[in-house]
Coordinates of C-alpha atoms and ligand atoms in Angstrom, one line a residue:
X1 CA -19.8 -13.5 13.3
X2 CA -22.0 -13.9 10.1
X3 CA -22.3 -11.7 7.2
X4 CA -25.8 -10.3 6.5
X5 CA -25.4 -7.8 3.8
X6 CA -22.2 -6.2 2.0
X7 CA -22.1 -2.9 0.2
X8 CA -19.5 -2.3 -2.6
X9 CA -19.0 1.2 -3.1
X10 CA -16.9 2.7 -6.0
X11 CA -15.7 6.1 -5.4
X12 CA -13.6 8.7 -7.1
X13 CA -11.2 10.9 -5.3
X14 CA -9.6 13.8 -7.1
X15 CA -5.8 14.0 -6.1
X16 CA -4.4 17.3 -4.9
X17 CA -1.7 16.9 -7.6
X18 CA -1.3 14.4 -10.5
X19 CA 0.8 11.3 -9.6
X20 CA 3.0 10.2 -12.3
X21 CA 5.0 7.0 -12.3
X22 CA 6.7 4.9 -15.0
X23 CA 3.2 3.2 -15.5
X24 CA 1.6 6.8 -16.3
X25 CA 0.0 9.6 -14.7
X26 CA -3.2 9.8 -12.4
X27 CA -5.1 12.8 -11.4
X28 CA -7.8 11.0 -9.3
X29 CA -8.1 7.7 -7.6
X30 CA -10.9 5.3 -8.1
X31 CA -11.4 3.2 -5.0
X32 CA -13.4 0.3 -4.2
X33 CA -14.7 0.3 -0.5
X34 CA -16.5 -2.4 1.2
X35 CA -18.9 -2.3 3.9
X36 CA -19.5 -5.5 5.7
X37 CA -22.5 -5.7 7.8
X38 CA -22.6 -8.7 10.2
X39 CA -24.9 -10.0 13.1
X40 CA -22.2 -8.5 15.5
X41 CA -20.9 -5.2 14.0
X42 CA -20.3 -3.5 10.8
X43 CA -16.7 -3.3 9.2
X44 CA -15.0 -1.5 6.4
X45 CA -12.5 -2.8 3.8
X46 CA -10.5 -0.9 1.2
X47 CA -9.3 -2.5 -1.9
X48 CA -5.8 -1.4 -3.3
X49 CA -6.6 -2.1 -6.8
X50 CA -6.2 0.9 -9.1
X51 CA -8.5 1.9 -12.1
X52 CA -6.3 0.2 -14.6
X53 CA -4.3 -3.0 -14.4
X54 CA -0.8 -1.2 -14.7
X55 CA 0.8 -1.6 -11.3
X56 CA -0.6 -5.3 -10.9
X57 CA -2.9 -7.2 -12.9
X58 CA -5.9 -6.4 -10.5
X59 CA -8.1 -3.3 -11.3
X60 CA -11.2 -2.0 -9.7
X61 CA -13.8 -3.5 -12.0
X62 CA -12.2 -6.9 -11.9
X63 CA -12.0 -6.6 -8.2
X64 CA -15.5 -5.7 -7.9
X65 CA -16.5 -8.7 -10.2
X66 CA -14.5 -11.3 -8.4
X67 CA -15.6 -10.2 -4.8
X68 CA -19.3 -10.1 -5.9
X69 CA -19.2 -13.5 -8.0
X70 CA -16.6 -15.6 -6.3
X71 CA -15.5 -14.2 -3.0
X72 CA -18.4 -13.1 -1.1
X73 CA -20.5 -16.4 -2.0
X74 CA -17.9 -18.4 -0.3
X75 CA -18.6 -16.7 3.1
X76 CA -22.4 -17.1 3.0
X77 CA -23.8 -18.6 6.2
X78 CA -20.5 -19.3 7.8
X79 CA -19.1 -18.2 11.0
X80 CA -16.4 -15.7 10.3
X81 CA -13.1 -14.6 11.8
X82 CA -10.2 -12.8 10.4
X83 CA -8.1 -16.0 10.4
X84 CA -10.9 -18.1 8.9
X85 CA -11.4 -15.6 5.9
X86 CA -7.8 -16.5 4.5
X87 CA -8.7 -20.3 4.7
X88 CA -12.2 -19.8 3.1
X89 CA -10.9 -17.6 0.2
X90 CA -7.8 -19.7 -0.4
X91 CA -9.4 -21.9 -3.4
X92 CA -9.8 -18.6 -5.6
X93 CA -6.4 -18.3 -7.2
X94 CA -4.7 -14.9 -7.1
X95 CA -7.0 -11.5 -6.4
X96 CA -4.9 -10.8 -3.7
X97 CA -6.2 -7.1 -3.4
X98 CA -9.8 -8.1 -3.6
X99 CA -9.4 -10.8 -0.8
X100 CA -7.4 -8.1 1.4
X101 CA -10.3 -5.9 1.2
X102 CA -12.7 -8.5 2.8
X103 CA -10.2 -9.5 5.2
X104 CA -9.8 -5.9 6.4
X105 CA -13.5 -5.5 6.7
X106 CA -13.8 -8.6 8.9
X107 CA -11.0 -7.3 11.0
X108 CA -12.7 -3.9 11.6
X109 CA -16.1 -5.6 12.3
X110 CA -14.4 -8.2 14.6
X111 CA -12.4 -5.5 16.6
X112 CA -15.5 -3.3 16.9
X113 CA -17.7 -6.2 18.1
X114 CA -14.8 -7.0 20.9
X115 CA -13.9 -3.4 21.7
X116 CA -10.4 -4.1 20.3
X117 CA -8.4 -1.8 17.9
X118 CA -7.0 -3.3 14.9
X119 CA -3.6 -2.3 16.1
X120 CA -3.8 -4.6 19.1
X121 CA -5.3 -7.4 17.0
X122 CA -2.4 -7.4 14.6
X123 CA 0.4 -6.8 17.2
X124 CA 1.2 -3.2 16.9
X125 CA 3.8 -2.0 19.5
X126 CA 4.5 1.5 18.8
X127 CA 1.9 4.6 19.1
X128 CA 3.1 6.3 16.1
X129 CA 4.9 5.7 12.8
X130 CA 7.5 7.8 10.9
X131 CA 5.9 9.4 7.8
X132 CA 7.6 9.1 4.3
X133 CA 6.5 10.8 1.1
X134 CA 6.4 9.4 -2.5
X135 CA 7.0 12.0 -5.1
X136 CA 5.7 11.3 -8.6
X137 CA 7.7 12.5 -11.8
X138 CA 7.2 16.0 -12.3
X139 CA 7.8 18.4 -15.2
X140 CA 11.0 19.7 -14.2
X141 CA 14.0 19.4 -11.7
X142 CA 13.2 22.7 -10.4
X143 CA 9.6 21.6 -9.7
X144 CA 10.9 18.5 -8.1
X145 CA 13.2 20.4 -5.8
X146 CA 10.3 22.8 -4.9
X147 CA 8.2 19.8 -3.8
X148 CA 10.8 18.0 -1.9
X149 CA 11.6 21.1 0.1
X150 CA 7.9 21.5 0.7
X151 CA 7.4 18.0 2.1
X152 CA 10.7 18.2 4.2
X153 CA 9.4 21.5 5.7
X154 CA 6.1 19.6 6.6
X155 CA 8.2 17.3 8.7
X156 CA 8.5 14.1 6.4
X157 CA 11.2 11.7 7.7
X158 CA 12.1 10.1 4.3
X159 CA 11.7 10.9 0.5
X160 CA 11.0 8.6 -2.2
X161 CA 11.5 9.7 -5.7
X162 CA 9.9 8.0 -8.7
X163 CA 12.3 7.2 -11.5
X164 CA 12.3 5.8 -15.1
X165 CA 14.9 5.7 -17.9
X166 CA 15.7 9.4 -18.7
X167 CA 14.6 10.6 -15.2
X168 CA 17.0 8.9 -12.7
X169 CA 20.6 10.2 -12.1
X170 CA 20.1 13.9 -12.9
X171 CA 17.2 14.4 -10.4
X172 CA 18.4 12.2 -7.8
X173 CA 21.8 14.0 -7.9
X174 CA 20.0 17.4 -7.8
X175 CA 17.8 16.2 -4.8
X176 CA 20.9 14.9 -2.9
X177 CA 22.8 18.0 -3.3
X178 CA 19.8 20.2 -2.2
X179 CA 18.8 18.2 0.9
X180 CA 22.4 17.1 2.1
X181 CA 23.7 13.8 3.1
X182 CA 21.6 13.3 6.3
X183 CA 17.9 13.1 4.7
X184 CA 16.9 9.6 4.0
X185 CA 16.3 9.1 0.2
X186 CA 15.2 6.4 -1.9
X187 CA 13.9 5.8 -5.4
X188 CA 11.2 3.6 -7.0
X189 CA 11.5 2.5 -10.6
X190 CA 8.2 0.4 -10.9
X191 CA 9.8 -2.1 -12.8
X192 CA 10.9 0.3 -15.8
X193 CA 14.4 -0.9 -16.4
X194 CA 15.9 -3.9 -17.9
X195 CA 18.7 -6.2 -17.1
X196 CA 20.7 -4.3 -19.8
X197 CA 20.4 -1.0 -17.7
X198 CA 22.8 -2.2 -15.0
X199 CA 25.5 0.4 -15.7
X200 CA 23.0 3.3 -15.7
X201 CA 21.8 2.1 -12.3
X202 CA 25.2 1.8 -10.9
X203 CA 25.4 5.5 -11.7
X204 CA 23.0 6.0 -8.6
X205 CA 25.4 4.5 -6.3
X206 CA 27.2 7.7 -5.3
X207 CA 24.1 9.4 -3.9
X208 CA 23.8 7.2 -0.7
X209 CA 20.3 5.9 -1.5
X210 CA 18.6 3.8 1.2
X211 CA 17.3 1.7 -1.5
X212 CA 16.3 1.1 -5.1
X213 CA 12.8 -0.1 -5.4
X214 CA 11.7 -2.6 -8.1
X215 CA 14.0 -1.7 -11.0
X216 CA 13.2 -4.7 -13.1
X217 CA 10.0 -6.7 -14.0
X218 CA 8.0 -8.4 -11.3
X219 CA 8.9 -11.9 -12.3
X220 CA 12.7 -11.4 -12.7
X221 CA 14.0 -12.4 -9.4
X222 CA 17.3 -13.8 -10.9
X223 CA 17.9 -10.5 -12.7
X224 CA 17.4 -8.6 -9.5
X225 CA 19.8 -10.9 -7.8
X226 CA 22.4 -10.3 -10.6
X227 CA 21.9 -6.7 -10.3
X228 CA 22.1 -6.8 -6.6
X229 CA 25.6 -8.1 -7.1
X230 CA 26.6 -5.1 -9.1
X231 CA 25.1 -2.3 -7.0
X232 CA 26.2 -0.8 -3.7
X233 CA 22.6 0.6 -3.5
X234 CA 20.3 -2.0 -1.6
X235 CA 17.4 -3.5 -3.7
X236 CA 14.0 -3.4 -2.5
X237 CA 11.3 -5.3 -3.9
X238 CA 7.6 -4.3 -4.3
X239 CA 5.8 -5.7 -7.2
X240 CA 7.7 -9.2 -7.1
X241 CA 6.5 -9.8 -3.5
X242 CA 3.1 -11.3 -3.5
X243 CA 3.3 -13.7 -0.7
X244 CA 5.6 -14.8 2.3
X245 CA 6.7 -17.7 0.0
X246 CA 8.0 -15.1 -2.7
X247 CA 9.5 -13.2 0.0
X248 CA 11.3 -16.0 1.3
X249 CA 12.5 -16.9 -2.2
X250 CA 13.7 -13.5 -3.2
X251 CA 15.6 -13.1 0.1
X252 CA 17.2 -16.6 -0.5
X253 CA 18.1 -15.8 -4.2
X254 CA 19.6 -12.4 -3.0
X255 CA 17.1 -10.7 -5.3
X256 CA 16.4 -7.9 -2.5
X257 CA 17.9 -7.1 0.8
X258 CA 14.8 -4.9 1.8
X259 CA 11.1 -5.6 1.4
X260 CA 8.1 -3.3 0.7
X261 CA 5.2 -4.7 2.4
X262 CA 1.8 -3.8 1.0
X263 CA -1.2 -5.7 2.5
X264 CA -3.2 -5.6 -0.6
X265 CA -0.4 -6.8 -2.9
X266 CA 0.1 -10.0 -0.7
X267 CA -3.5 -10.8 0.0
X268 CA -4.0 -9.3 3.4
X269 CA -2.8 -8.0 6.9
X270 CA -2.1 -11.6 8.0
X271 CA 0.1 -12.4 5.0
X272 CA 1.8 -9.1 5.6
X273 CA 2.6 -10.0 9.1
X274 CA 4.0 -13.2 8.1
X275 CA 6.4 -11.5 5.8
X276 CA 7.2 -9.2 8.5
X277 CA 7.9 -11.9 10.9
X278 CA 10.1 -13.6 8.2
X279 CA 12.1 -10.4 7.7
X280 CA 12.6 -10.0 11.4
X281 CA 13.8 -13.5 11.7
X282 CA 16.5 -12.8 9.0
X283 CA 17.4 -9.3 10.2
X284 CA 15.9 -7.9 6.9
X285 CA 14.5 -4.3 7.2
X286 CA 11.0 -3.8 5.9
X287 CA 8.7 -0.8 5.7
X288 CA 4.8 -0.4 4.7
X289 CA 4.2 0.5 1.1
X290 CA 1.2 2.7 0.1
X291 CA -1.6 2.7 -2.7
X292 CA -2.7 6.3 -2.2
X293 CA -5.2 4.9 0.6
X294 CA -8.2 6.8 1.8
X295 CA -8.5 7.2 5.5
X296 CA -9.7 3.7 6.0
X297 CA -6.7 1.8 4.4
X298 CA -4.3 4.3 5.8
X299 CA -5.7 3.5 9.5
X300 CA -4.9 -0.1 8.9
X301 CA -1.6 0.4 7.3
X302 CA -0.4 2.9 9.9
X303 CA -1.3 0.2 12.5
X304 CA 0.6 -2.6 10.7
X305 CA 3.7 -0.1 10.4
X306 CA 3.6 0.0 14.0
X307 CA 4.7 -3.7 14.4
X308 CA 8.4 -3.7 15.8
X309 CA 10.1 -5.0 12.4
X310 CA 9.0 -2.1 10.5
X311 CA 12.4 -0.4 10.9
X312 CA 12.1 2.1 7.8
X313 CA 9.6 4.9 7.2
X314 CA 6.8 3.7 5.1
X315 CA 4.8 5.3 2.1
X316 CA 2.6 6.8 4.7
X317 CA 2.0 10.3 4.3
X318 CA -0.9 12.8 5.7
X319 CA -4.1 12.6 4.0
X320 CA -3.6 16.1 2.6
X321 CA -0.7 14.9 0.5
X322 CA -3.2 13.0 -1.6
X323 CA -6.6 14.3 -1.1
X324 CA -8.4 17.7 -0.5
X325 CA -11.1 15.8 1.4
X326 CA -11.1 12.1 2.5
X327 CA -13.8 9.7 3.4
X328 CA -12.6 9.8 7.3
X329 CA -11.2 12.7 9.1
X330 CA -7.7 13.3 7.8
X331 CA -4.5 11.8 9.3
X332 CA -2.2 14.6 10.1
X333 CA 1.6 14.8 10.5
X334 CA 2.5 15.2 14.3
X335 CA 6.3 15.8 14.5
X336 CA 6.9 14.0 11.1
X337 CA 4.7 11.0 12.5
X338 CA 1.2 9.4 11.9
X339 CA -0.6 8.4 15.1
X340 CA -1.9 5.0 15.3
X341 CA -5.7 4.9 16.0
X342 CA -6.6 3.3 19.3
X343 CA -10.4 3.1 18.9
X344 CA -12.2 -0.4 18.3
X345 CA -11.6 -1.8 14.8
X346 CA -9.8 0.6 12.5
X347 CA -10.5 3.4 15.0
X348 CA -11.8 5.7 12.2
X349 CA -15.3 6.7 11.1
X350 CA -16.6 7.4 7.8
X351 CA -18.1 10.7 6.9
X352 CA -21.2 9.5 5.1
X353 CA -22.0 12.8 3.4
X354 CA -18.5 13.1 2.0
X355 CA -18.6 9.5 1.0
X356 CA -21.7 10.1 -1.0
X357 CA -20.1 13.1 -2.9
X358 CA -17.5 10.8 -4.3
X359 CA -19.8 7.9 -5.3
X360 CA -19.6 6.3 -8.7
X361 CA -21.4 3.2 -8.2
X362 CA -23.0 1.3 -5.3
X363 CA -23.9 -2.5 -5.3
X364 CA -25.3 -4.9 -2.6
X365 CA -24.6 -8.4 -1.9
X366 CA -26.8 -10.6 0.4
X367 CA -26.3 -14.3 1.2
X368 CA -28.8 -16.3 -0.7
Ligands
SMG414 O1 0.2 5.6 -1.0 O2 2.1 7.2 -0.7 C1 1.4 6.4 -1.3 C2 1.9 6.2 -2.7 C3 3.2 5.3 -2.6 O3 4.5 5.3 -4.5 C4 3.6 4.6 -4.1 N1 3.0 3.6 -4.5 O4 4.9 1.5 -6.4 O5 5.2 2.0 -4.4 C5 4.6 2.0 -5.5 C6 3.4 3.0 -5.7 C7 2.2 2.2 -6.3 C8 1.1 3.0 -6.6 S1 1.2 4.1 -8.0 C9 1.5 3.0 -9.3
MG415 MG1 6.8 0.7 -5.6

């Protein structure tokens, strides 16, 4: 399979409600989509990078630049497969989200050319996955309780609350009291705490949280290990896990006992599967994280989350939780689950007209 042309599309999707985390608030998502045209079939990729380099160092304009100037030129004239992409792009350091977008497009084209679903190619074993919802920091506890109840009424199987210093124990206590002991509840700090906040975080222990996600800085594995020794609540790492190697180190150090797997953050679906396999071999629970994906990234993530080791519900919500309109047909909840697409490749189609309505910039690349 050889690349003939690539379209890099930058789009803006307005969010149905602003999403505030400890990194700040966003009211729209800027996304980079990649349409890969090959001699066999065309495929779509979606880059997980956001508009600003806050969650990770990658960001949309940087990803576009490295894809155009450094990643795509490495593919020119070569015979491509999902596995070969990793090797071909490996000499470029970092830029995992940019690499993952290309790998995803190659997977989609590869599957379409062979009439194989991405789910079957990646090794999915379940027809549907439990849906979880990630709730940003709202204006008040009353507003939080209202949105939690709304999502539970829609059927979500797990609730994740964003926290930061000053917005932690009180909202968690209020939500736990309102929803009762049986609903799966977890929190995500997005690295907002420091090792000195240990005591404040132990105050979350009475609320039976499934996990506390990324309390400390991305590079502080030892700090997380020390914190894990003090808390009853299991620690899950997100930002810190950039590869199967870092996942291995984090687990061996005791920095976490649960892993959030995001394909973009770790450089692609194959690396994501390696982390899944590692976790399974150690009996560690994993779940699929989210980056407010469009229907394209969502299709791929739902398929990944259908691998057998994804034992906890992911940040995988219906399209309508994020967007009024999406670039594909919306993913809907079916009894609290999202159904894994079974068609060739990602198994979803792009609505060209709607895509055009979101367009900010369109660039093209061709092998010289
Ligand atoms: O896609 O449902 C989703 C969003 C899930 O909370 C979510 N993602 O740290 O896990 C996370 C955040 C990262 C993006 S916002 C900074
Ligand atoms: Mg997170």
